[in-house]
Amino acid sequence: MGTTLAEKIQSIRGMNDILPDETPAWQFVEEKLRLLMQSYDYDEIRFPIVEKTALFKRSIGEVTDIVEKEMYTFDDRNGDSLTLRPEGTAACVRAGVQNGILVNQQQRLWYSGPMFRHERPQKGRYRQFHQIGVEVFGLDGPDIDAELICMTARLWNELGLSGSVTLQLNSLGTPASRKVYRGILTDYLQANKALLDEDSLRRLESNPLRILDSKNPAMQDMIEKAPSLMDHLDEESKVHFSRLCTYLDSVGIAYEINTRLVRGLDYYSKTVFEWVTDKLGAQGTICAGGRYDGLVKQLGGRDTRAVGFAMGLERLISLVENKLLEKHAKQPHAVLLMMGERAQNSGLAVAEQMRNELPGLRILTVCGGGSFKSQMKRADKSQAEIALILGDDELENNVITVKYLRADRDADKSQQEQLSQSQVIELISGLASRNKNG
RNA sequence: GUGAGUAUAGCUUAAUGGUAAAGCUCUGGACUGUGAAUCCAGAUGAUAUCGGUUCGAACCCGAUUACUCACCCCA
């Protein structure tokens, strides 16, 4: 027609809106997570989304893919190089060190929020995605490693995912033992250099352990025969690992030892683990973590042992069965129809009074007027249990008509009645508390 | 970053190179204060963008953009 369409501005690639019909699922999972953290007595910490670029370079590792090509980095107005956080651990450690909460004490912390990586989007992988992370400082035993894994296993159980996920476990050893192994592995890879693909050749110098992770079928045979990290662990790491396995056995958590599990970030040592699923296509890791005993010192803090993990919320939510989420779908307890000008004038006040009386009440007002029929349609669509009808008749007699929208039509029960406002409040209060328990 | 597939109404999808359709949704009515069933009527599109081939393009070709999936990487 006459109007020219302005150019539509779209969201940034890989950064998605979470729409009203999806937020109940998010809230459901977020609430489960909050209660989970509470039940282990972990404390929430919050830190900024933007940090100095150097923080991530120093912690994640200069030669990792994340730092080399996936960070959203830009210059601040004063020339500082800043970066949208690609993960939470580095910033959590920075916040802990800066505020002096890691010195001579134990901290069990969790955080959640958006992370940013400039990758090509695909199923389960986005440029802005959400993680919940847990970090524990000042504890060096395998018992706390086990506790973190217990925590995640409990969550799968509560979300009905136990059958869809498996735990992969490995130890990367202490930095010293890893250095020795790295030498042995490099020798082996050098001897088989002819079999390496382009990526692996590049990593031969920078990060040879990552070559073990390769999915290239042509290299599998060579990787199978490579010396195993497990066989070259120092005594300390061996004991740590076997005790962790014992703990897991004793709480009945099944695991698979995967000696090729290396993890992408440089700061890990000893325990590393991943929960994986085959139900999400190519992005099958929904939770991953490990021990990073050297990172706090590396970022300028006192030498402090640490262990943690992170979960991808998008992946988690897409795994949770719709059935489970539907139960959680929210709907108003009551919907208020206002017929005519007089009713509209007093209707909002009536709704306000009801909210005063019943703080947990969800009551939807059919704003915008319209015919009785159209208001009833909107009331029905709201999924509310009952409709409260306010019109001239009701105002005249100082009552409210209550219509039971979900009543069985064939039943002999009355489907509509007129009640005083206090009777209505009593009625709704019953509905509201019943919903809470159901 | 590499590769493949897709792009038509708010949504889901039709349409031999020849008038752009249907269902859902929405609005109104049948039923003047009673929804969810049924029936009737109505609203909504530069067929992603730009260019080319053609008498004629939603359809064929090219480029661009976006989305999807995979590689890679990872939560």
Short mmCIF file of C-alpha atoms (C1' of nucleotides) in Angstrom, two decimals:
data_model
loop_
_atom_site.label_atom_id
_atom_site.label_comp_id
_atom_site.label_asym_id
_atom_site.label_seq_id
_atom_site.Cartn_x
_atom_site.Cartn_y
_atom_site.Cartn_z
CA MET A 1 0.00 0.00 0.00
CA GLY A 2 1.10 3.54 0.63
CA THR A 3 3.44 2.67 3.44
CA THR A 4 7.00 1.85 2.50
CA LEU A 5 8.51 -0.89 4.56
CA ALA A 6 11.42 0.21 6.64
CA GLU A 7 14.33 -2.18 6.54
CA LYS A 8 13.91 -4.78 9.22
CA ILE A 9 16.66 -5.02 11.75
CA GLN A 10 17.24 -8.60 12.72
CA SER A 11 18.93 -10.15 15.69
CA ILE A 12 22.60 -10.98 15.38
CA ARG A 13 23.32 -14.36 13.84
CA GLY A 14 23.47 -17.07 16.46
CA MET A 15 21.92 -14.85 19.13
CA ASN A 16 18.36 -15.92 19.72
CA ASP A 17 15.28 -14.49 21.36
CA ILE A 18 13.72 -16.69 23.99
CA LEU A 19 10.01 -16.27 23.38
CA PRO A 20 7.11 -16.31 25.84
CA ASP A 21 6.21 -19.90 25.06
CA GLU A 22 9.78 -20.98 25.81
CA THR A 23 10.40 -19.06 29.01
CA PRO A 24 8.38 -21.42 31.22
CA ALA A 25 10.80 -24.21 30.29
CA TRP A 26 13.75 -21.97 31.14
CA GLN A 27 12.20 -20.95 34.44
CA PHE A 28 11.48 -24.57 35.27
CA VAL A 29 15.08 -25.64 34.67
CA GLU A 30 16.51 -22.55 36.35
CA GLU A 31 14.39 -23.17 39.42
CA LYS A 32 15.56 -26.80 39.59
CA LEU A 33 19.14 -25.60 39.37
CA ARG A 34 18.69 -23.02 42.11
CA LEU A 35 17.25 -25.63 44.43
CA LEU A 36 20.03 -28.05 43.52
CA MET A 37 22.69 -25.52 44.44
CA GLN A 38 20.85 -24.76 47.65
CA SER A 39 20.71 -28.41 48.62
CA TYR A 40 24.51 -28.64 48.44
CA ASP A 41 24.86 -25.24 50.15
CA TYR A 42 26.64 -23.53 47.27
CA ASP A 43 26.55 -19.72 46.99
CA GLU A 44 25.77 -17.65 43.95
CA ILE A 45 28.32 -15.19 42.57
CA ARG A 46 27.73 -12.66 39.79
CA PHE A 47 30.35 -10.93 37.70
CA PRO A 48 30.37 -8.78 34.54
CA ILE A 49 29.77 -10.04 31.04
CA VAL A 50 32.72 -8.04 29.72
CA GLU A 51 36.30 -8.44 30.92
CA LYS A 52 39.74 -7.39 29.80
CA THR A 53 40.84 -9.52 26.87
CA ALA A 54 44.06 -10.49 28.62
CA LEU A 55 42.11 -12.39 31.27
CA PHE A 56 40.83 -14.92 28.77
CA LYS A 57 44.07 -15.14 26.85
CA ARG A 58 45.99 -15.95 29.99
CA SER A 59 43.53 -18.47 31.38
CA ILE A 60 42.00 -20.30 28.44
CA GLY A 61 45.27 -20.47 26.52
CA GLU A 62 46.64 -18.45 23.63
CA VAL A 63 46.55 -21.31 21.15
CA THR A 64 43.04 -22.58 21.85
CA ASP A 65 40.33 -22.11 19.24
CA ILE A 66 38.32 -20.00 21.64
CA VAL A 67 41.05 -17.39 21.98
CA GLU A 68 42.39 -17.66 18.46
CA LYS A 69 39.18 -17.12 16.57
CA GLU A 70 36.00 -17.22 18.64
CA MET A 71 36.10 -14.23 20.97
CA TYR A 72 34.02 -11.09 20.64
CA THR A 73 36.79 -8.61 21.21
CA PHE A 74 36.63 -4.84 20.77
CA ASP A 75 38.37 -1.69 21.95
CA ASP A 76 36.92 0.35 24.77
CA ARG A 77 36.87 4.13 24.32
CA ASN A 78 40.07 4.44 26.28
CA GLY A 79 41.85 1.90 24.09
CA ASP A 80 41.62 -1.12 26.41
CA SER A 81 40.93 -4.36 24.64
CA LEU A 82 37.74 -5.88 26.05
CA THR A 83 36.05 -9.22 25.40
CA LEU A 84 32.56 -10.60 25.88
CA ARG A 85 33.11 -13.58 28.15
CA PRO A 86 33.39 -16.85 26.24
CA GLU A 87 33.15 -18.89 29.47
CA GLY A 88 32.75 -18.28 33.16
CA THR A 89 35.66 -19.84 34.97
CA ALA A 90 38.25 -17.17 34.16
CA ALA A 91 35.99 -14.33 35.25
CA CYS A 92 34.94 -16.21 38.37
CA VAL A 93 38.56 -16.71 39.39
CA ARG A 94 39.34 -13.06 38.64
CA ALA A 95 36.42 -11.95 40.80
CA GLY A 96 37.45 -14.29 43.58
CA VAL A 97 41.07 -13.13 43.58
CA GLN A 98 40.22 -9.46 43.25
CA ASN A 99 37.82 -9.54 46.18
CA GLY A 100 40.04 -11.65 48.37
CA ILE A 101 37.51 -14.40 48.94
CA LEU A 102 39.80 -17.25 47.93
CA VAL A 103 42.63 -16.73 50.39
CA ASN A 104 42.80 -19.27 53.19
CA GLN A 105 39.23 -20.31 52.73
CA GLN A 106 36.96 -22.63 50.90
CA GLN A 107 34.40 -21.35 48.47
CA ARG A 108 31.73 -23.30 46.70
CA LEU A 109 30.24 -20.99 44.10
CA TRP A 110 27.83 -21.03 41.19
CA TYR A 111 26.87 -18.53 38.54
CA SER A 112 24.76 -18.46 35.43
CA GLY A 113 24.32 -16.22 32.44
CA PRO A 114 25.12 -15.66 28.80
CA MET A 115 28.45 -16.51 27.19
CA PHE A 116 29.64 -15.48 23.73
CA ARG A 117 31.63 -17.34 21.10
CA HIS A 118 31.87 -16.42 17.46
CA GLU A 119 31.29 -19.86 15.97
CA ARG A 120 29.17 -20.98 13.07
CA PRO A 121 25.75 -21.67 14.62
CA GLN A 122 24.22 -25.10 14.43
CA LYS A 123 22.00 -27.33 16.54
CA GLY A 124 23.01 -26.86 20.16
CA ARG A 125 25.62 -24.26 19.34
CA TYR A 126 24.96 -20.54 19.41
CA ARG A 127 26.97 -17.34 19.50
CA GLN A 128 25.19 -16.22 22.61
CA PHE A 129 24.42 -19.19 24.80
CA HIS A 130 23.74 -19.69 28.48
CA GLN A 131 25.74 -21.61 30.99
CA ILE A 132 25.41 -22.45 34.60
CA GLY A 133 28.79 -22.98 36.14
CA VAL A 134 30.00 -24.25 39.49
CA GLU A 135 33.48 -23.60 40.89
CA VAL A 136 34.98 -24.83 44.13
CA PHE A 137 38.13 -23.28 45.60
CA GLY A 138 40.44 -24.42 48.36
CA LEU A 139 39.69 -28.13 48.30
CA ASP A 140 42.16 -30.51 46.73
CA GLY A 141 40.77 -34.00 47.35
CA PRO A 142 38.91 -36.28 44.97
CA ASP A 143 35.94 -36.14 47.34
CA ILE A 144 34.96 -32.69 46.11
CA ASP A 145 35.43 -33.82 42.50
CA ALA A 146 33.00 -36.61 43.31
CA GLU A 147 30.56 -34.20 44.96
CA LEU A 148 30.37 -32.12 41.79
CA ILE A 149 29.63 -35.20 39.75
CA CYS A 150 26.99 -36.31 42.27
CA MET A 151 25.40 -32.91 41.94
CA THR A 152 25.10 -33.23 38.18
CA ALA A 153 23.86 -36.82 38.39
CA ARG A 154 21.15 -35.68 40.79
CA LEU A 155 20.08 -33.03 38.32
CA TRP A 156 19.74 -35.55 35.47
CA ASN A 157 17.62 -37.63 37.75
CA GLU A 158 15.33 -34.74 38.58
CA LEU A 159 14.99 -33.72 34.96
CA GLY A 160 14.33 -37.28 33.82
CA LEU A 161 17.54 -37.42 31.81
CA SER A 162 19.39 -40.22 33.56
CA GLY A 163 18.73 -42.59 30.69
CA SER A 164 20.01 -40.21 28.04
CA VAL A 165 23.40 -39.20 29.40
CA THR A 166 26.66 -40.97 30.13
CA LEU A 167 29.66 -39.84 32.12
CA GLN A 168 33.13 -39.82 30.60
CA LEU A 169 36.07 -39.54 32.91
CA ASN A 170 39.79 -39.01 32.55
CA SER A 171 42.80 -37.62 34.36
CA LEU A 172 45.24 -35.22 32.79
CA GLY A 173 47.73 -35.60 35.62
CA THR A 174 49.76 -32.87 37.26
CA PRO A 175 51.44 -30.30 35.02
CA ALA A 176 54.78 -32.05 35.62
CA SER A 177 53.55 -35.48 34.60
CA ARG A 178 51.67 -34.04 31.67
CA LYS A 179 54.86 -32.42 30.46
CA VAL A 180 56.61 -35.79 30.49
CA TYR A 181 53.73 -37.44 28.69
CA ARG A 182 53.59 -34.64 26.18
CA GLY A 183 57.18 -35.41 25.24
CA ILE A 184 56.44 -39.10 24.81
CA LEU A 185 53.32 -38.38 22.79
CA THR A 186 55.09 -35.85 20.59
CA ASP A 187 57.80 -38.39 19.81
CA TYR A 188 55.15 -40.92 18.82
CA LEU A 189 53.28 -38.40 16.67
CA GLN A 190 56.47 -37.23 15.01
CA ALA A 191 57.18 -40.84 14.08
CA ASN A 192 53.70 -41.01 12.51
CA LYS A 193 53.76 -37.55 11.02
CA ALA A 194 52.78 -38.86 7.61
CA LEU A 195 49.37 -39.88 8.99
CA LEU A 196 48.48 -36.51 10.51
CA ASP A 197 45.98 -34.19 8.91
CA GLU A 198 46.46 -30.46 8.52
CA ASP A 199 44.85 -29.53 11.83
CA SER A 200 46.90 -32.06 13.69
CA LEU A 201 50.15 -30.93 12.14
CA ARG A 202 49.43 -27.46 13.38
CA ARG A 203 48.74 -28.80 16.87
CA LEU A 204 51.82 -30.98 16.94
CA GLU A 205 53.79 -28.07 18.34
CA SER A 206 51.14 -26.06 20.09
CA ASN A 207 48.83 -28.62 21.72
CA PRO A 208 49.61 -32.24 20.81
CA LEU A 209 47.15 -33.68 23.35
CA ARG A 210 44.28 -32.25 21.36
CA ILE A 211 45.23 -34.52 18.48
CA LEU A 212 43.93 -37.45 20.55
CA ASP A 213 40.47 -35.84 20.38
CA SER A 214 40.37 -35.86 16.58
CA LYS A 215 37.40 -37.51 14.90
CA ASN A 216 39.20 -37.92 11.59
CA PRO A 217 38.58 -41.59 10.68
CA ALA A 218 41.88 -41.80 8.84
CA MET A 219 43.72 -41.12 12.09
CA GLN A 220 41.77 -43.36 14.45
CA ASP A 221 44.03 -46.35 14.13
CA MET A 222 47.12 -44.31 14.81
CA ILE A 223 45.43 -42.62 17.79
CA GLU A 224 44.34 -45.98 19.22
CA LYS A 225 47.93 -47.11 19.30
CA ALA A 226 49.28 -43.90 20.79
CA PRO A 227 50.77 -44.06 24.28
CA SER A 228 48.02 -43.48 26.83
CA LEU A 229 48.04 -40.61 29.25
CA MET A 230 46.63 -42.96 31.90
CA ASP A 231 49.81 -45.06 31.76
CA HIS A 232 52.02 -42.07 32.41
CA LEU A 233 50.31 -40.48 35.38
CA ASP A 234 52.42 -39.60 38.39
CA GLU A 235 51.64 -41.34 41.67
CA GLU A 236 49.70 -38.40 43.12
CA SER A 237 47.38 -38.17 40.13
CA LYS A 238 46.92 -41.93 40.01
CA VAL A 239 45.82 -42.05 43.63
CA HIS A 240 43.54 -39.05 43.13
CA PHE A 241 41.90 -40.69 40.15
CA SER A 242 41.41 -44.11 41.68
CA ARG A 243 39.91 -42.60 44.82
CA LEU A 244 37.53 -40.58 42.69
CA CYS A 245 36.46 -43.78 40.95
CA THR A 246 35.92 -45.44 44.33
CA TYR A 247 33.68 -42.58 45.45
CA LEU A 248 31.65 -42.79 42.28
CA ASP A 249 31.31 -46.54 42.68
CA SER A 250 30.12 -46.13 46.23
CA VAL A 251 27.34 -43.70 45.27
CA GLY A 252 26.46 -45.82 42.26
CA ILE A 253 27.31 -43.41 39.46
CA ALA A 254 28.37 -45.23 36.31
CA TYR A 255 31.25 -43.80 34.30
CA GLU A 256 33.36 -44.65 31.34
CA ILE A 257 37.07 -43.95 31.40
CA ASN A 258 37.97 -42.17 28.19
CA THR A 259 41.70 -41.69 27.98
CA ARG A 260 41.25 -39.50 24.92
CA LEU A 261 39.13 -36.97 26.77
CA VAL A 262 41.39 -33.93 26.81
CA ARG A 263 39.12 -30.86 27.08
CA GLY A 264 39.72 -27.77 25.04
CA LEU A 265 40.94 -25.35 27.64
CA ASP A 266 44.53 -25.20 28.82
CA TYR A 267 43.97 -24.80 32.52
CA TYR A 268 42.80 -28.30 33.42
CA SER A 269 44.81 -30.73 35.52
CA LYS A 270 44.03 -34.13 37.03
CA THR A 271 40.29 -34.82 36.87
CA VAL A 272 38.36 -33.98 33.72
CA PHE A 273 34.85 -35.16 32.92
CA GLU A 274 32.07 -34.76 30.41
CA TRP A 275 28.43 -35.75 30.39
CA VAL A 276 27.44 -36.61 26.84
CA THR A 277 24.26 -37.60 25.04
CA ASP A 278 23.54 -38.98 21.60
CA LYS A 279 20.21 -37.17 21.41
CA LEU A 280 21.46 -33.72 20.40
CA GLY A 281 23.17 -34.38 17.09
CA ALA A 282 26.74 -33.28 16.77
CA GLN A 283 26.82 -31.16 19.92
CA GLY A 284 26.47 -33.93 22.46
CA THR A 285 28.21 -32.49 25.51
CA ILE A 286 25.76 -31.03 27.98
CA CYS A 287 28.06 -30.66 30.94
CA ALA A 288 31.82 -30.63 31.25
CA GLY A 289 34.45 -29.69 33.73
CA GLY A 290 37.47 -30.66 35.71
CA ARG A 291 40.17 -29.65 38.10
CA TYR A 292 42.32 -26.58 37.47
CA ASP A 293 44.75 -26.40 40.34
CA GLY A 294 47.12 -23.94 38.72
CA LEU A 295 44.77 -21.29 37.39
CA VAL A 296 44.27 -19.13 40.46
CA LYS A 297 48.01 -18.60 40.83
CA GLN A 298 48.34 -18.05 37.13
CA LEU A 299 45.85 -15.21 37.39
CA GLY A 300 47.72 -13.55 40.21
CA GLY A 301 46.15 -15.16 43.27
CA ARG A 302 47.63 -17.29 46.01
CA ASP A 303 48.21 -20.88 45.00
CA THR A 304 44.70 -22.36 45.38
CA ARG A 305 43.32 -25.71 44.32
CA ALA A 306 40.12 -25.53 42.30
CA VAL A 307 37.61 -27.66 40.44
CA GLY A 308 34.44 -26.88 38.54
CA PHE A 309 32.10 -27.56 35.67
CA ALA A 310 29.72 -25.79 33.32
CA MET A 311 26.46 -26.79 31.69
CA GLY A 312 24.90 -25.46 28.51
CA LEU A 313 21.33 -24.47 29.29
CA GLU A 314 20.09 -24.51 25.68
CA ARG A 315 21.28 -28.07 25.32
CA LEU A 316 19.87 -29.05 28.67
CA ILE A 317 16.47 -27.56 27.97
CA SER A 318 16.20 -29.12 24.54
CA LEU A 319 16.78 -32.51 26.17
CA VAL A 320 14.12 -32.17 28.84
CA GLU A 321 10.91 -33.89 27.79
CA ASN A 322 8.01 -31.67 26.84
CA LYS A 323 5.80 -33.68 29.14
CA LEU A 324 7.76 -32.56 32.14
CA LEU A 325 7.63 -28.94 31.01
CA GLU A 326 3.92 -28.85 30.25
CA LYS A 327 3.09 -29.58 33.86
CA HIS A 328 4.94 -26.43 34.66
CA ALA A 329 3.13 -24.28 32.10
CA LYS A 330 1.58 -21.35 33.84
CA GLN A 331 -1.99 -20.24 33.52
CA PRO A 332 -4.02 -17.72 35.45
CA HIS A 333 -6.22 -18.89 38.29
CA ALA A 334 -8.98 -16.57 37.20
CA VAL A 335 -9.85 -14.23 34.39
CA LEU A 336 -11.94 -11.12 34.85
CA LEU A 337 -14.42 -9.96 32.21
CA MET A 338 -15.72 -6.42 32.34
CA MET A 339 -18.87 -5.71 30.40
CA GLY A 340 -19.70 -2.12 29.73
CA GLU A 341 -18.26 1.16 30.86
CA ARG A 342 -19.42 0.98 34.48
CA ALA A 343 -17.90 -2.46 34.91
CA GLN A 344 -14.65 -1.36 33.34
CA ASN A 345 -14.45 1.51 35.77
CA SER A 346 -14.79 -0.68 38.85
CA GLY A 347 -13.25 -3.84 37.40
CA LEU A 348 -9.61 -2.92 37.76
CA ALA A 349 -10.20 -1.95 41.38
CA VAL A 350 -11.86 -5.30 42.04
CA ALA A 351 -8.86 -7.12 40.55
CA GLU A 352 -6.46 -5.04 42.63
CA GLN A 353 -8.37 -5.88 45.80
CA MET A 354 -8.19 -9.57 45.00
CA ARG A 355 -4.44 -9.35 44.45
CA ASN A 356 -4.13 -7.58 47.80
CA GLU A 357 -6.01 -10.39 49.53
CA LEU A 358 -4.17 -13.21 47.78
CA PRO A 359 -0.55 -12.39 46.98
CA GLY A 360 0.04 -15.67 45.11
CA LEU A 361 -2.98 -15.19 42.88
CA ARG A 362 -2.67 -14.98 39.14
CA ILE A 363 -5.58 -13.04 37.77
CA LEU A 364 -5.86 -11.87 34.19
CA THR A 365 -8.05 -8.93 33.29
CA VAL A 366 -9.62 -8.94 29.85
CA CYS A 367 -8.63 -5.43 28.89
CA GLY A 368 -9.69 -3.74 25.71
CA GLY A 369 -13.41 -4.30 26.04
CA GLY A 370 -15.22 -5.90 23.14
CA SER A 371 -18.42 -7.86 22.87
CA PHE A 372 -19.34 -10.38 25.49
CA LYS A 373 -18.55 -13.12 23.04
CA SER A 374 -15.09 -11.88 22.23
CA GLN A 375 -14.29 -11.41 25.89
CA MET A 376 -15.42 -14.96 26.59
CA LYS A 377 -13.20 -16.18 23.78
CA ARG A 378 -10.20 -14.42 25.23
CA ALA A 379 -11.10 -15.73 28.68
CA ASP A 380 -11.27 -19.27 27.38
CA LYS A 381 -7.95 -18.93 25.60
CA SER A 382 -6.27 -17.87 28.81
CA GLN A 383 -6.71 -21.43 30.12
CA ALA A 384 -8.01 -20.05 33.39
CA GLU A 385 -10.07 -22.32 35.57
CA ILE A 386 -12.80 -19.77 36.20
CA ALA A 387 -14.11 -16.60 34.65
CA LEU A 388 -15.26 -13.73 36.82
CA ILE A 389 -17.92 -11.73 35.07
CA LEU A 390 -18.63 -8.15 36.01
CA GLY A 391 -21.42 -6.30 34.20
CA ASP A 392 -24.31 -3.98 34.91
CA ASP A 393 -26.41 -6.74 36.49
CA GLU A 394 -23.61 -7.72 38.85
CA LEU A 395 -22.88 -4.13 39.84
CA GLU A 396 -26.56 -3.61 40.48
CA ASN A 397 -26.71 -6.56 42.87
CA ASN A 398 -23.20 -6.19 44.24
CA VAL A 399 -22.13 -9.68 43.13
CA ILE A 400 -19.72 -11.30 40.70
CA THR A 401 -20.74 -14.06 38.32
CA VAL A 402 -18.38 -17.02 38.50
CA LYS A 403 -18.32 -19.29 35.50
CA TYR A 404 -16.46 -22.58 35.64
CA LEU A 405 -14.73 -22.71 32.29
CA ARG A 406 -13.33 -26.21 32.70
CA ALA A 407 -16.43 -27.84 34.18
CA ASP A 408 -17.57 -31.04 32.58
CA ARG A 409 -20.51 -29.98 30.41
CA ASP A 410 -22.42 -33.19 30.87
CA ALA A 411 -22.01 -33.22 34.60
CA ASP A 412 -24.91 -32.27 36.76
CA LYS A 413 -22.83 -29.67 38.55
CA SER A 414 -23.75 -26.04 38.18
CA GLN A 415 -21.46 -24.26 35.79
CA GLN A 416 -22.14 -20.77 36.89
CA GLU A 417 -23.13 -18.95 40.05
CA GLN A 418 -23.28 -15.48 41.54
CA LEU A 419 -21.18 -14.79 44.61
CA SER A 420 -20.20 -11.84 46.71
CA GLN A 421 -16.67 -10.54 46.39
CA SER A 422 -15.57 -12.12 49.66
CA GLN A 423 -17.03 -15.45 48.61
CA VAL A 424 -15.13 -15.18 45.35
CA ILE A 425 -11.88 -14.53 47.19
CA GLU A 426 -12.46 -17.59 49.32
CA LEU A 427 -13.14 -19.65 46.22
CA ILE A 428 -10.03 -18.47 44.40
CA SER A 429 -7.85 -18.94 47.42
CA GLY A 430 -8.83 -22.61 47.31
CA LEU A 431 -7.98 -22.82 43.62
CA ALA A 432 -4.65 -21.09 44.08
CA SER A 433 -3.44 -23.37 46.85
CA ARG A 434 -4.65 -26.47 45.01
CA ASN A 435 -2.64 -25.44 41.95
CA LYS A 436 0.46 -24.94 44.01
CA ASN A 437 0.36 -28.51 45.24
CA GLY A 438 -0.60 -30.01 41.92
"C1'" G B 1 36.52 -20.47 8.54
"C1'" U B 2 34.72 -24.96 4.90
"C1'" G B 3 30.57 -27.78 2.74
"C1'" A B 4 25.43 -29.09 1.75
"C1'" G B 5 20.19 -27.97 1.99
"C1'" U B 6 16.25 -24.37 2.52
"C1'" A B 7 13.69 -19.31 1.95
"C1'" U B 8 5.71 -18.13 -0.47
"C1'" A B 9 0.39 -14.46 4.67
"C1'" G B 10 1.55 -13.90 11.95
"C1'" C B 11 2.29 -19.82 11.81
"C1'" U B 12 2.27 -24.65 8.77
"C1'" U B 13 2.37 -25.64 3.87
"C1'" A B 14 0.18 -25.73 -1.79
"C1'" A B 15 0.74 -23.75 -6.71
"C1'" U B 16 3.36 -27.99 -15.45
"C1'" G B 17 7.27 -21.02 -16.91
"C1'" G B 18 0.81 -18.38 -17.81
"C1'" U B 19 -4.90 -14.81 -12.52
"C1'" A B 20 -0.44 -16.40 -5.93
"C1'" A B 21 -3.89 -20.79 -2.90
"C1'" A B 22 -5.45 -23.63 1.58
"C1'" G B 23 -5.45 -24.86 6.73
"C1'" C B 24 -4.42 -22.73 11.47
"C1'" U B 25 -4.56 -17.97 13.85
"C1'" C B 26 -7.16 -13.27 14.13
"C1'" U B 27 -11.94 -10.17 13.59
"C1'" G B 28 -17.20 -10.18 13.08
"C1'" G B 29 -21.82 -12.83 12.67
"C1'" A B 30 -25.50 -17.19 13.03
"C1'" C B 31 -26.61 -17.05 19.08
"C1'" U B 32 -28.57 -8.49 20.89
"C1'" G B 33 -24.97 -11.08 28.58
"C1'" U B 34 -21.98 -16.66 27.80
"C1'" G B 35 -16.20 -19.56 25.55
"C1'" A B 36 -14.26 -24.45 23.83
"C1'" A B 37 -18.22 -28.04 18.69
"C1'" U B 38 -20.58 -26.54 13.73
"C1'" C B 39 -21.70 -23.05 9.79
"C1'" C B 40 -21.13 -18.14 7.26
"C1'" A B 41 -18.37 -13.70 6.19
"C1'" G B 42 -13.94 -10.86 6.47
"C1'" A B 43 -8.60 -9.36 7.36
"C1'" U B 44 -3.48 -10.45 6.10
"C1'" G B 45 1.52 -11.31 0.69
"C1'" A B 46 6.28 -6.10 -3.34
"C1'" U B 47 6.69 -15.17 -3.25
"C1'" A B 48 14.13 -13.04 1.38
"C1'" U B 49 17.19 -9.13 -1.61
"C1'" C B 50 19.50 -7.63 -6.23
"C1'" G B 51 20.37 -8.81 -11.14
"C1'" G B 52 19.85 -12.10 -15.58
"C1'" U B 53 17.15 -15.52 -19.21
"C1'" U B 54 11.98 -15.20 -21.25
"C1'" C B 55 6.36 -12.46 -24.74
"C1'" G B 56 5.68 -13.95 -19.59
"C1'" A B 57 9.39 -16.10 -13.45
"C1'" A B 58 7.21 -18.09 -6.84
"C1'" C B 59 9.23 -21.72 -10.46
"C1'" C B 60 15.20 -21.49 -14.69
"C1'" C B 61 20.42 -19.05 -13.94
"C1'" G B 62 23.94 -15.90 -10.96
"C1'" A B 63 25.17 -13.10 -6.71
"C1'" U B 64 23.86 -11.46 -1.80
"C1'" U B 65 21.56 -12.15 2.94
"C1'" A B 66 19.30 -15.18 6.51
"C1'" C B 67 18.04 -19.87 8.50
"C1'" U B 68 19.07 -25.28 9.11
"C1'" C B 69 22.39 -29.31 9.36
"C1'" A B 70 27.29 -31.24 9.13
"C1'" C B 71 32.88 -30.40 9.34
"C1'" C B 72 35.62 -27.86 12.87
"C1'" C B 73 35.07 -26.54 17.88
"C1'" C B 74 32.63 -26.95 22.35
"C1'" A B 75 28.37 -25.99 26.93
#
